[in-house]
Structure formats: structure tokens, C-alpha cells
mmCIF file of C-alpha atoms in Angstrom:
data_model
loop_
_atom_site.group_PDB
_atom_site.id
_atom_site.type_symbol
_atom_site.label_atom_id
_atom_site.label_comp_id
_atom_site.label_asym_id
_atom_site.label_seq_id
_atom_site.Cartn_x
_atom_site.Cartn_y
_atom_site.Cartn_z
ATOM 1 C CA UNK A 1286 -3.091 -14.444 18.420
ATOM 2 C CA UNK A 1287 -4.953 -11.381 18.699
ATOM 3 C CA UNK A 1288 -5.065 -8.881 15.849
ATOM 4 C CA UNK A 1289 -6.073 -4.846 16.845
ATOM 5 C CA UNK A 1290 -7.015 -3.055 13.924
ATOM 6 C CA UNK A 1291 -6.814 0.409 15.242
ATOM 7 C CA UNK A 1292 -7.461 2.753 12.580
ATOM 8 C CA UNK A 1293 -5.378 6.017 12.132
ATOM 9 C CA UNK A 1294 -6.035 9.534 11.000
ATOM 10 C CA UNK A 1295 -4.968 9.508 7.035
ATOM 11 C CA UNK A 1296 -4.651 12.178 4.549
ATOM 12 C CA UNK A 1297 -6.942 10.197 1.935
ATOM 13 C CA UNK A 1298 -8.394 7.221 4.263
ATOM 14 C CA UNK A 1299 -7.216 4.989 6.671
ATOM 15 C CA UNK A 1300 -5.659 1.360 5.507
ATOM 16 C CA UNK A 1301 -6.796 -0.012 8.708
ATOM 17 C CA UNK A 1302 -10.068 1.310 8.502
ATOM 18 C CA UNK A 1303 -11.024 -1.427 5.869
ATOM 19 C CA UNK A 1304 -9.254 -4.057 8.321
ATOM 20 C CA UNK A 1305 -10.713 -7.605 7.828
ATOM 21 C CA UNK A 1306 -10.656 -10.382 10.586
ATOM 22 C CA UNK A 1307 -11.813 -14.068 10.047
ATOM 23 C CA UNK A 1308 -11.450 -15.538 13.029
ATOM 24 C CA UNK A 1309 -7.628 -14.542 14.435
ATOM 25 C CA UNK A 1310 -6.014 -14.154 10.716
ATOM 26 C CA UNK A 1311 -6.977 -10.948 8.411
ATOM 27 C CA UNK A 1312 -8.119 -11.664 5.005
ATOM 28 C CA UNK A 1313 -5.026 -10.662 3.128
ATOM 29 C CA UNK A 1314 -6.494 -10.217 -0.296
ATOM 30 C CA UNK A 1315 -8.864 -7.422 1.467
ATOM 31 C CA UNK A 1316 -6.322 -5.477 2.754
ATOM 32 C CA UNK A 1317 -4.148 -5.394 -0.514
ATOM 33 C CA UNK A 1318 -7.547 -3.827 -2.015
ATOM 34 C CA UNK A 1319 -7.520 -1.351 0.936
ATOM 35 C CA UNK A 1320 -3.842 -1.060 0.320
ATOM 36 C CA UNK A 1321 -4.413 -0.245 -3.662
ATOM 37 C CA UNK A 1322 -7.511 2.339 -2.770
ATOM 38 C CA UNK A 1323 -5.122 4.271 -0.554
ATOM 39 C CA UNK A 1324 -2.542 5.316 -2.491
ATOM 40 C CA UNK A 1325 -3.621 4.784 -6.300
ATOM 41 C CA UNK A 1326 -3.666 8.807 -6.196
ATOM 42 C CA UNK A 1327 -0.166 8.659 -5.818
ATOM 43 C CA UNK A 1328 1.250 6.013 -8.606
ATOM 44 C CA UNK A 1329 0.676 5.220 -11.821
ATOM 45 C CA UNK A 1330 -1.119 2.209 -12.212
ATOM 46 C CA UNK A 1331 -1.710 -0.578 -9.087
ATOM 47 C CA UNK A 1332 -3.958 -3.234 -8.784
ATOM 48 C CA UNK A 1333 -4.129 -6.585 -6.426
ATOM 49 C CA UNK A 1334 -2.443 -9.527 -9.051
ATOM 50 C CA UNK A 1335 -4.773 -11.754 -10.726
ATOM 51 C CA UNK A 1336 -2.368 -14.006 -11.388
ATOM 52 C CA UNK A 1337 -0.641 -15.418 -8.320
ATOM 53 C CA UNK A 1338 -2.182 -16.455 -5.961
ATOM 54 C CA UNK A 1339 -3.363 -14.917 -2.773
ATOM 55 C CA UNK A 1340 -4.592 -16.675 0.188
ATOM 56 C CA UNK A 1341 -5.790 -15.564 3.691
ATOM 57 C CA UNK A 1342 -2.220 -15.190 4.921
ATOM 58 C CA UNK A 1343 -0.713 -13.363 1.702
ATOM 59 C CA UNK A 1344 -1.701 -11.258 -1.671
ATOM 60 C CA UNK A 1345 0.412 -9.467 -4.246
ATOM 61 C CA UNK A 1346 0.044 -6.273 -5.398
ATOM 62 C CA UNK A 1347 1.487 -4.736 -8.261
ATOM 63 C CA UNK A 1348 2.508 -1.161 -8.788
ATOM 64 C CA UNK A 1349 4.010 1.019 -11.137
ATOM 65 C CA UNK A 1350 5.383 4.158 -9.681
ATOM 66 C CA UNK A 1351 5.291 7.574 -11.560
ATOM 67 C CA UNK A 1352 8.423 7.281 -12.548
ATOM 68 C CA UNK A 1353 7.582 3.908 -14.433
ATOM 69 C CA UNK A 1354 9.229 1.174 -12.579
ATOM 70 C CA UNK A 1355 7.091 -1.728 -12.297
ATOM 71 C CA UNK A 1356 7.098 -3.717 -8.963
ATOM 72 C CA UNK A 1357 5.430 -7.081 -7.335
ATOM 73 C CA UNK A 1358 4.580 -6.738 -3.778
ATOM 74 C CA UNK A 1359 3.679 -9.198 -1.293
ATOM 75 C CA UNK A 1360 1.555 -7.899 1.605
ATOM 76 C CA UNK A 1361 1.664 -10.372 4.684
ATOM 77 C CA UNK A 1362 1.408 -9.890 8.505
ATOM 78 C CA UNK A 1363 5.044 -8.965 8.791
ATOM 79 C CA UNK A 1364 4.137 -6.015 6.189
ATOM 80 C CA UNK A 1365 5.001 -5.398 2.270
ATOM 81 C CA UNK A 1366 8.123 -6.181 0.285
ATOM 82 C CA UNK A 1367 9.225 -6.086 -2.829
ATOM 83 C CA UNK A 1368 9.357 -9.561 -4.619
ATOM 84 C CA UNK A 1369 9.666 -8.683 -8.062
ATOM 85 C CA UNK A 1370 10.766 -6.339 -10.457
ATOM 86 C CA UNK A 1371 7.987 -6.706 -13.221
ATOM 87 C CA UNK A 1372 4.083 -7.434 -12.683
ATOM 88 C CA UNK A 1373 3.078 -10.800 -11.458
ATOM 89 C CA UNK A 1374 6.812 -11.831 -10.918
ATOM 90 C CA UNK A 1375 7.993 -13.448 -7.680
ATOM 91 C CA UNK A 1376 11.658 -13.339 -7.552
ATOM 92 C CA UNK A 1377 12.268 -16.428 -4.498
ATOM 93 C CA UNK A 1378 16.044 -14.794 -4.431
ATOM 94 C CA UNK A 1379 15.274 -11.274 -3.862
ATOM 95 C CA UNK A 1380 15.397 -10.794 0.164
ATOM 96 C CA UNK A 1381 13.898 -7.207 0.441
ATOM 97 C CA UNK A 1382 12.874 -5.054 3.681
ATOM 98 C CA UNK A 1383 9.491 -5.623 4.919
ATOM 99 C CA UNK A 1384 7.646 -2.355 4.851
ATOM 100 C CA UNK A 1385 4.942 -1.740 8.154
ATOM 101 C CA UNK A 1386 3.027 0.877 5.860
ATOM 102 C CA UNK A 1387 2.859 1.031 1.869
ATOM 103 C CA UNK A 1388 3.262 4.666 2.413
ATOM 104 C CA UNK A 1389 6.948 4.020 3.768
ATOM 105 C CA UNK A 1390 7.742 1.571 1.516
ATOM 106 C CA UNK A 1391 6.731 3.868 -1.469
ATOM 107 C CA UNK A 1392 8.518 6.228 -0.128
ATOM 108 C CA UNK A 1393 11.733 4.736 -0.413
ATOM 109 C CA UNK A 1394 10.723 3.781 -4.203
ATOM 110 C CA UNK A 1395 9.203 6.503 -5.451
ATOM 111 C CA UNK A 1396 10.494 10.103 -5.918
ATOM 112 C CA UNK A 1397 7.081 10.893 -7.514
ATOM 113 C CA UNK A 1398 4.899 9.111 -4.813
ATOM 114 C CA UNK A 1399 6.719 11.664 -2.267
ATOM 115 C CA UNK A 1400 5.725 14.590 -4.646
ATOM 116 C CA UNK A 1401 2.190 13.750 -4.922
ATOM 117 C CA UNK A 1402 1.367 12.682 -1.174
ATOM 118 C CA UNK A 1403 2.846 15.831 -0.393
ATOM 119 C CA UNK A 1404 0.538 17.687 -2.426
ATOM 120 C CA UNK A 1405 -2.799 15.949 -1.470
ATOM 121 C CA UNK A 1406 -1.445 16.913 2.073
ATOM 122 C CA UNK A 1407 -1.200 20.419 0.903
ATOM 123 C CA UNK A 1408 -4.413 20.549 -0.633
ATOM 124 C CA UNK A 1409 -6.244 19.022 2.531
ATOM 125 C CA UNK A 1410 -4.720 21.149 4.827
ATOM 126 C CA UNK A 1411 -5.713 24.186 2.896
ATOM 127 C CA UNK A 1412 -9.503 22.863 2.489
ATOM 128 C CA UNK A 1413 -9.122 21.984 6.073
ATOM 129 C CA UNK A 1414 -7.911 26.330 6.727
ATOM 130 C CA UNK A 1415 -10.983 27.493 4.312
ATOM 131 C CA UNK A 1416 -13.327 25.783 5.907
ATOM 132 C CA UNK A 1417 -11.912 27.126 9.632
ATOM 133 C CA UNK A 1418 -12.194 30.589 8.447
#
């Protein structure tokens, strides 16, 4: 199985730019870092969970949004999902969409996140049309 970790043009960095291969299987707990780095501008509190365990093939992030719901991620090769409804709670029962980007699945959660990545957007493209001039 090969991996490409192609990165993309973000409005604060790139996810994939901090992509992490050991041998054929990325290093999950580094990309939930990369992951929390991203979009901490845009929530109100996330970190990688110190309390479950994370492994090569999976890490859990929690996040609480701006409007202060509290979630438990899991971040795996298929993508994020919500697994829990509280921090550090996996929640076997809950069968939630997997998420390609955090950005999209924060989108659908988050009201506030939309609000604020639109902003930072704003604000880069008008550094971006000051600096042109």
C-alpha cells in the first residue's frame, strides 16, 4: 500500500504538509497533532487525548467547538468521525460519517468554526491584496 502525501495550498498551513510515513502506514498520533495545529484558531479548546490510546493506525482528538459542544474524534486512514460526545469518550454504538478533512467535518459541527475560517480567509486575502499593491 502506497501512501502520497501531497500537500495542498491552506489558508493557515497544510495538514499534509506535516504527513508522517513509517514504512507504508502514517503515524496516526502525528497527524492528529498536525490536525489540532491547523484549526485550533478556529475552536475553542482541542488537543490529541491523553487518555485513550492511540497507535500507528488510530488517535483521538478532542474538540470543543465555539459554541461549546464537546466531541471525541478518531482520526484513521478512512478519515475523522465523531465517536463521542464528551472528551476521552468512545461511544462503540455511535456509527458517524467519516470526514476526508477536519475542515469538512467541522464544518458540519460548528456554526462558529465556519465564522472564524471565514475570517482568517478574509484577513489573508486582504494581506495577500496589500502586499500586491
Amino acid at each position: 500500500m502506497e501512501i502520497d502525501c501531497q500537500p495542498e495550498d491552506s489558508i493557515v498551513s497544510s495538514f499534509d504538509d506535516d504527513c508522517v510515513e513509517l514504512g507504508d502506514v502514517k503515524d496516526m498520533r502525528l497527524e492528529a497533532e498536525a490536525v489540532v495545529n491547523d484549526v485550533l484558531f478556529a475552536v475553542s479548546e482541542m488537543h490529541v487525548s491523553q487518555s485513550l490510546n492511540s497507535a500507528l493506525d488510530v488517535a483521538y482528538i478532542n474538540v470543543e467547538t465555539r459554541e461549546g459542544n464537546r466531541y471525541c474524534l478518531e482520526l484513521t486512514e478512512a478519515g475523522l468521525r465523531v465517536v463521542g460526545y464528551a472528551f476521552d469518550q468512545v461511544n462503540e454504538d455511535l456509527s458517524s460519517q467519516y470526514h476526508e478533512t477536519v475542515y469538512s467535518l467541522l464544518d458540519t459541527l460548528s456554526p462558529g468554526y465556519r465564522e472564524a475560517f471565514g475570517n482568517a480567509l478574509l484577513q489573508r486575502l486582504e494581506r495577500l491584496k496589500q502586499n500586491g499593491q
